[in-house]
Each structure stands twice: as structure tokens, then as C-alpha cells.
């Protein structure tokens, strides 16, 4: 059964939870189970563009996004606050890269790399990406807001965890997520790191 369960931040997360046959029959009557789909197993296949809830009779535990993109091309004028926020978080420093295979020197800005990163998270969520570490000694710089932005963008496929989650033996609520954000100022224990 799909259930909207509040997480530790009191945000509702859609979860697919097992039910006993007897509970289903109590709720819906005998014979109802004949109409309930049965699956071979659970899988986790991330896809935001061509999402399938069932693949080869296996139930996909990855969550579809809560929105569908607009057909029109997005410009900076469509989302000026997001653009300014990302520039604030990542800056616009020039990064030099020497592509030895092509024999070319390239330049990017950190802002452009951030946009590429977010685009890949959306368009190709199976691609392994570098781990982002947003570090600042100051408070109120936007690190937690960026975590919340990722949560809005990717929905239930993003988990925001803390020290207690990382040091716990239980990781079921974030084991299937595509993005896991550690929103802590300091990880206290070496074994957690």
C-alpha cells in the first residue's frame, strides 16, 4: 500500500509498505486479493524522464517526481531566484581543465559546473557523480537551503540525514535514495566518517 509518512522534518514521503493478506481482506473483503498485483521482487531503477513503476514484473521502488517539466525551454528569466541562489552557493570562479585525450584546454565556471551537475541528476540519475561538499564555518550561508532545493527537485529520491542516521545500523529510509545529504555541521565519530 502507498502511504504518506512524515519524515523527521515533518515532510510527507510516499512509501510503499507491505500489508498482510488478512489485513487487506479485513479492509476490502474476501476475494479482493485476486485483483492485487503480484511482483517478483523490488528493484531501484532511477529515471525521471521515462519512469516505469514496474519493469519485467519487478516493482520499482524509485519514486516518480512530483512534477512534469514544461515543454518550453527554461531561461534565466524563468527562475531568477534559483539562478542567484546557485551563484551564491557555487560562485562563478573560473576552473581550468586540460583534456589530455583531446589535447585541449577548457575553462568552466563553478556556476556552469553546478548547472551541469543538476542537469545530470535530473536527466541521467544513474550516472555516478562526484560527492559535493559544501563547507563554510559561517552559519546561514545556504547549505541547508541547497539540501532542501535538491529535495524539492528530486522529491522522495533525496534523503536529508544527520549524525544519528549515519551512525545507526538502520538505513532503510535512505538506502534507496539517489541523493543523500548529510546536513550536519560536524560529524563527531571517526567510524561514522
Short mmCIF file of C-alpha atoms in Angstrom, two decimals:
data_model
loop_
_atom_site.label_atom_id
_atom_site.label_comp_id
_atom_site.label_asym_id
_atom_site.label_seq_id
_atom_site.Cartn_x
_atom_site.Cartn_y
_atom_site.Cartn_z
CA UNK A 1 0.00 0.00 0.00
CA UNK A 2 1.22 3.51 -0.75
CA UNK A 3 1.32 5.55 2.45
CA UNK A 4 2.32 9.19 3.01
CA UNK A 5 4.61 9.01 6.03
CA UNK A 6 6.03 12.12 7.75
CA UNK A 7 9.82 12.09 7.96
CA UNK A 8 11.96 13.61 10.75
CA UNK A 9 11.44 17.07 9.18
CA UNK A 10 7.66 16.58 9.18
CA UNK A 11 7.60 16.39 5.37
CA UNK A 12 5.40 13.69 3.85
CA UNK A 13 7.21 10.94 1.98
CA UNK A 14 5.34 8.46 -0.16
CA UNK A 15 6.33 4.94 0.82
CA UNK A 16 5.28 1.55 -0.49
CA UNK A 17 4.67 -0.65 2.54
CA UNK A 18 3.79 -4.34 2.75
CA UNK A 19 0.40 -5.47 4.05
CA UNK A 20 -0.63 -8.89 5.30
CA UNK A 21 -3.24 -10.69 3.20
CA UNK A 22 -5.51 -10.86 6.26
CA UNK A 23 -5.29 -7.06 6.70
CA UNK A 24 -6.20 -6.49 3.06
CA UNK A 25 -9.15 -8.86 3.40
CA UNK A 26 -10.26 -7.10 6.61
CA UNK A 27 -10.14 -3.74 4.82
CA UNK A 28 -11.63 -4.77 1.47
CA UNK A 29 -13.33 -8.15 1.90
CA UNK A 30 -12.54 -11.70 0.86
CA UNK A 31 -11.63 -12.18 -2.76
CA UNK A 32 -10.13 -8.70 -3.12
CA UNK A 33 -6.58 -10.13 -3.17
CA UNK A 34 -7.32 -11.76 -6.53
CA UNK A 35 -7.17 -8.25 -8.00
CA UNK A 36 -3.94 -7.19 -6.25
CA UNK A 37 -0.85 -7.18 -8.48
CA UNK A 38 1.97 -9.51 -7.52
CA UNK A 39 5.63 -8.78 -8.28
CA UNK A 40 8.72 -10.96 -8.50
CA UNK A 41 10.90 -8.60 -6.46
CA UNK A 42 11.72 -4.97 -5.73
CA UNK A 43 14.21 -3.03 -7.88
CA UNK A 44 15.57 0.51 -7.81
CA UNK A 45 15.87 1.94 -11.32
CA UNK A 46 16.18 5.75 -11.27
CA UNK A 47 14.59 7.54 -14.22
CA UNK A 48 12.96 10.96 -14.25
CA UNK A 49 12.15 11.21 -17.94
CA UNK A 50 10.80 7.74 -18.75
CA UNK A 51 9.87 6.38 -15.31
CA UNK A 52 8.28 2.92 -15.12
CA UNK A 53 6.76 1.74 -11.80
CA UNK A 54 7.02 -1.89 -12.91
CA UNK A 55 9.87 -3.33 -15.00
CA UNK A 56 9.78 -7.00 -16.06
CA UNK A 57 7.21 -7.72 -13.33
CA UNK A 58 9.51 -6.18 -10.69
CA UNK A 59 8.24 -3.26 -8.60
CA UNK A 60 10.43 -0.15 -8.94
CA UNK A 61 10.90 1.45 -5.51
CA UNK A 62 12.35 4.63 -7.06
CA UNK A 63 9.83 7.45 -6.74
CA UNK A 64 8.44 9.33 -9.72
CA UNK A 65 8.87 13.08 -9.48
CA UNK A 66 6.05 15.24 -8.17
CA UNK A 67 6.10 17.41 -11.31
CA UNK A 68 6.39 17.25 -15.07
CA UNK A 69 8.69 19.75 -16.79
CA UNK A 70 7.24 22.40 -19.03
CA UNK A 71 7.67 21.79 -22.77
CA UNK A 72 9.08 25.30 -23.26
CA UNK A 73 12.80 25.88 -22.87
CA UNK A 74 13.72 27.35 -19.50
CA UNK A 75 15.68 30.59 -19.44
CA UNK A 76 17.33 32.53 -16.63
CA UNK A 77 14.33 34.90 -16.70
CA UNK A 78 12.06 31.99 -15.71
CA UNK A 79 13.89 31.31 -12.44
CA UNK A 80 15.98 34.33 -11.39
CA UNK A 81 15.90 33.45 -7.67
CA UNK A 82 17.18 29.93 -8.27
CA UNK A 83 19.93 31.24 -10.57
CA UNK A 84 21.05 33.81 -7.99
CA UNK A 85 20.91 31.21 -5.22
CA UNK A 86 23.08 28.76 -7.18
CA UNK A 87 25.56 31.55 -7.96
CA UNK A 88 25.65 32.34 -4.25
CA UNK A 89 26.29 28.70 -3.30
CA UNK A 90 28.80 27.77 -6.02
CA UNK A 91 30.24 31.12 -7.07
CA UNK A 92 31.45 31.95 -10.55
CA UNK A 93 35.14 31.16 -10.21
CA UNK A 94 36.85 30.03 -13.41
CA UNK A 95 38.11 26.45 -13.41
CA UNK A 96 40.78 25.42 -15.92
CA UNK A 97 40.78 21.88 -17.28
CA UNK A 98 43.28 20.23 -19.59
CA UNK A 99 41.65 17.45 -21.58
CA UNK A 100 44.76 15.40 -22.37
CA UNK A 101 42.88 12.94 -24.60
CA UNK A 102 41.61 15.73 -26.87
CA UNK A 103 44.68 17.90 -26.36
CA UNK A 104 42.50 20.85 -25.41
CA UNK A 105 42.46 23.32 -22.58
CA UNK A 106 39.00 24.24 -21.40
CA UNK A 107 37.54 26.76 -18.99
CA UNK A 108 34.37 26.47 -16.97
CA UNK A 109 32.84 28.47 -14.17
CA UNK A 110 31.86 26.79 -10.93
CA UNK A 111 28.31 28.00 -11.61
CA UNK A 112 28.28 26.24 -15.02
CA UNK A 113 29.58 23.05 -13.38
CA UNK A 114 26.80 23.26 -10.79
CA UNK A 115 24.18 23.58 -13.55
CA UNK A 116 25.71 20.59 -15.33
CA UNK A 117 25.61 18.61 -12.09
CA UNK A 118 21.94 19.39 -11.50
CA UNK A 119 21.10 18.63 -15.12
CA UNK A 120 22.79 15.23 -14.85
CA UNK A 121 20.94 14.49 -11.60
CA UNK A 122 17.71 15.03 -13.49
CA UNK A 123 18.47 13.66 -16.97
CA UNK A 124 20.76 10.75 -16.10
CA UNK A 125 20.21 9.81 -12.44
CA UNK A 126 22.10 6.51 -12.87
CA UNK A 127 25.37 8.28 -13.69
CA UNK A 128 27.85 8.34 -10.83
CA UNK A 129 28.69 11.91 -9.94
CA UNK A 130 31.27 13.41 -7.61
CA UNK A 131 30.33 13.97 -4.00
CA UNK A 132 29.61 17.62 -3.29
CA UNK A 133 30.91 19.03 -0.02
CA UNK A 134 29.53 22.45 0.84
CA UNK A 135 31.68 23.73 3.66
CA UNK A 136 31.54 27.04 5.47
CA UNK A 137 32.45 27.99 9.02
CA UNK A 138 29.67 30.55 8.94
CA UNK A 139 26.01 29.79 9.57
CA UNK A 140 23.20 30.93 7.29
CA UNK A 141 25.19 30.55 4.06
CA UNK A 142 22.63 28.38 2.21
CA UNK A 143 23.94 24.83 2.72
CA UNK A 144 20.70 23.54 4.26
CA UNK A 145 18.67 25.52 1.75
CA UNK A 146 20.56 23.76 -1.06
CA UNK A 147 19.69 20.40 0.54
CA UNK A 148 16.03 21.46 0.62
CA UNK A 149 16.32 22.61 -3.01
CA UNK A 150 17.54 19.13 -4.01
CA UNK A 151 14.64 17.65 -2.06
CA UNK A 152 12.18 19.85 -3.96
CA UNK A 153 13.83 19.00 -7.26
CA UNK A 154 14.08 15.22 -6.79
CA UNK A 155 11.26 14.68 -4.30
CA UNK A 156 11.33 11.49 -2.27
CA UNK A 157 14.54 10.42 -4.03
CA UNK A 158 16.50 12.74 -1.73
CA UNK A 159 17.15 12.00 1.93
CA UNK A 160 18.49 14.53 4.40
CA UNK A 161 20.29 12.72 7.20
CA UNK A 162 22.20 13.64 10.34
CA UNK A 163 24.77 12.11 12.67
CA UNK A 164 22.24 9.78 14.27
CA UNK A 165 21.20 8.40 10.87
CA UNK A 166 24.80 7.83 9.78
CA UNK A 167 25.88 6.10 12.97
CA UNK A 168 22.76 3.92 13.16
CA UNK A 169 22.62 0.37 11.85
CA UNK A 170 19.27 1.20 10.25
CA UNK A 171 19.41 2.85 6.85
CA UNK A 172 16.17 1.69 5.24
CA UNK A 173 14.76 5.21 4.92
CA UNK A 174 17.72 6.41 2.85
CA UNK A 175 19.26 3.26 1.34
CA UNK A 176 17.24 3.57 -1.90
CA UNK A 177 17.66 7.32 -2.37
CA UNK A 178 19.55 8.80 -5.30
CA UNK A 179 20.84 11.75 -3.27
CA UNK A 180 21.74 11.56 0.41
CA UNK A 181 22.55 14.87 2.09
CA UNK A 182 24.38 14.96 5.40
CA UNK A 183 23.13 18.17 6.95
CA UNK A 184 25.42 18.40 9.94
CA UNK A 185 27.97 20.95 10.97
CA UNK A 186 30.28 18.29 12.37
CA UNK A 187 30.46 14.52 12.26
CA UNK A 188 31.69 13.60 15.69
CA UNK A 189 32.79 9.99 15.40
CA UNK A 190 35.60 8.76 13.18
CA UNK A 191 33.86 5.43 12.43
CA UNK A 192 30.82 7.35 11.10
CA UNK A 193 33.04 9.22 8.63
#
